[in-house]
Amino acid sequence: VIEMGQPERSVITTCAYCGVGCSFRAELKGDQVVRMVPDKNGQANHGHSCVKGRFAWGYATHPDRITKPMIRKHIDDPWQEVSWDEAVNYAASEFRRIQLKYGRDSIGGITSSRCTNEETYLVQKLVRAAFGNNNVDTCARVCHSPTGYGLKQTLGESAGTQSFDSVMQADVVLVIGANPSDAHPVFASQLKRRLRQGARLIVIDPRRIDLVDSPHARADFHLALRPGTNVAMLNALAHVIVTENLLNQPFIDARCESADFARWREFVSKPENSPEALGPICGVSPDDIRAAARLYATGGNAAIYYGLGVTEHSQGSTAVMGIANLAMVTGNIGREGVGVNPLRGQNNVQGSCDMGSFPHELPGYRHVSNDAVRHQFEHAWGVTLQPDPGLRIPNMFEAALDGTFRALYCQGEDIAQSDPNTQHVTAALSAMECVVVQDIFLNETAKFAHVFLPGSSFLEKDGTFTNAERRISRVRKVMDPLGGKADWEATIALANALGYRMDYKHPSEIMDEIARLTPTFTRVSYAELDRHGSLQWPCNDAAPDGTPTMHIEEFVRGKGRFMLTGYVPTEEKVNSRYPLLLTTGRILSQYNVGAQTRRTDNVAWHEEDRLEIHPTDAESRGIVEGDWVGVGSRAGQTVLRAKVSERVAPGVVYTTFHFPESGANVITTDNSDWATNCPEYKVTAVEVSRVYQP
Ligand code: SF4
């Protein structure tokens, strides 16, 4: 417990939890942080904050922090503390040995959405320039990769279209597959303010989330669809808009590809896409679907906000395209109060994607096969780059089990806990000859590591994060790295040990290089960020002050493109053995796998993950509140405590995934999005049975 007192100095920085990107004043006494105070000048939060950013920063100095590099030849050996030089030299020699034996493509790296833009940029540069391949991926693979794909196909840019403040101009808000009250609380407060002013609300979610009937705002419609049927629902909504002639024809004529629109119009007009046909599949009344579609299309400025409940499905990319189709057909894009707004989970999901962390894209979402772009980077980095995409994270696991992928550098990401089908992930990690984990704690993945490099928390480094509204904000160093190096310095040390020279003295120099090589960042620098407070990309000569709203005159791709979005049911089906559908989500006080928040006083608000089950399903299984229940799926089984709740419909169960003991990912399957391999976390067929009464 840190004793409060009068601060002696303060530093403005950015919260390292969710994609809202709140600005905070870290107040210090000596070299100890005593308070985090939301910054009233923060352009994403305007002085507001939630319990995570405000109170859950103590993990940074938790005794569990690992502050010394460690190595071990075999994962059964005890860890040996070594110097930084020894650790990075050992890692580098192992990487080179493995490449010599198994080939250039036998190693790869994973960047983290928890780290800064500068750090993720360096890791992908390390992989491309020093490893010599494109085997780099990011934890965005398992959350918003379908957003990148779907929005690029339809609108031409892999990013949300609006500022958070834009919601104050919305007349109708459609929230689908997101629970902002828990996952994006500061944005939720702003949304509720707008709802209190009279904006209308449509919620599409299997669970009765807080927004549906919170005291501040009631939804006009809650379409409680069956997990896995988002695309069917979006097609039914589009069907109503098209067949009832609620579309915005002038906008479509002026702004969209006419042949694609004609094809799509014919497709959604078919009777099989009507609410009467798809409503029963979704488990929602056709009348409610019709009424919600009319409200979205005719209620004035209509804005869509969505989250992982859209992306983490076998049709995640299709659903993102379905959302963009809805915005285009009603002309709800290209001005304040409308748009397509992915609510990014982690603080820097947007940034890690922007920085070229995907195996097929260089920074700025440019394909590695583009000769001109690749030559630009080759010239700047002094190497030859590969023109073929590398391995995605799930492909790395498969290749590890095949024996062709033998070593991994994993920065700030706990894949053994956060990726689906844990048994498969750990088998792949066990098969590798060298796993290098860089993290602040000895996480689950570190159990399979041969080298551990101490990571640095957001308080220990300079850099930038990019939030869900494309806002680049400064992260400022508050204290020295406990492990002696910030993450960007560790990557530089590893590159140099591999014989690839990196020579940055400060993260501002890395940002200057990013700006030189990325057309959407050309006017971004630390000096400009200090001058403006923050900047929303694109920020270049055409938009020197940044771009709060995108696609105003035309879409980034020129004309908007309607994409066909045929509904394909997930392969994850209920049957007599697994009759319930499990879906997952977050709770306000905790964050993702809980590595940070579990090490703060926030555990007082949420001590364990529980399984929400409807009273009828509980009763038929003899389950009462607080019982321990076994949850079994085709992938595995775990034990959770039951919470009997009408927030879920009969046939649906729900849990959070903040505690490793809950084993949520032991039961999730290998199914993934057809376009991006984003795991289908949100639909798992399970059976639930009482284990014993506590
Ligand atoms: Fe803001 Fe998100 Fe941090 Fe909460 S967790 S303070 S909403 S950035």
Short mmCIF file of C-alpha atoms and ligand atoms in Angstrom, two decimals, residues 15 17-22 24 49-54 183-186, ligand 1:
data_model
loop_
_atom_site.label_atom_id
_atom_site.label_comp_id
_atom_site.label_asym_id
_atom_site.label_seq_id
_atom_site.Cartn_x
_atom_site.Cartn_y
_atom_site.Cartn_z
CA CYS A 15 -3.62 4.81 -19.51
CA TYR A 17 -5.56 -0.53 -20.22
CA CYS A 18 -8.32 -0.12 -22.81
CA GLY A 19 -8.67 1.42 -26.25
CA VAL A 20 -10.28 4.61 -24.93
CA GLY A 21 -6.77 5.91 -24.19
CA CYS A 22 -7.49 8.21 -21.25
CA PHE A 24 -3.69 10.90 -16.74
CA SER A 49 -11.59 7.87 -15.91
CA CYS A 50 -12.59 4.43 -14.71
CA VAL A 51 -11.48 2.26 -11.80
CA LYS A 52 -8.78 0.58 -13.83
CA GLY A 53 -6.88 3.66 -14.96
CA ARG A 54 -7.47 5.48 -11.67
CA ALA A 183 -14.94 -2.71 -21.32
CA HIS A 184 -14.81 0.97 -22.41
CA PRO A 185 -16.25 2.76 -19.38
CA VAL A 186 -15.27 6.34 -20.15
FE1 SF4 B 1 -9.84 5.13 -19.65
FE2 SF4 B 1 -9.95 2.64 -20.51
FE3 SF4 B 1 -8.04 3.40 -18.81
FE4 SF4 B 1 -10.58 3.17 -17.99
S1 SF4 B 1 -9.26 1.51 -18.71
S2 SF4 B 1 -9.16 4.86 -17.52
S3 SF4 B 1 -11.69 3.87 -19.81
S4 SF4 B 1 -8.31 4.08 -20.92
#
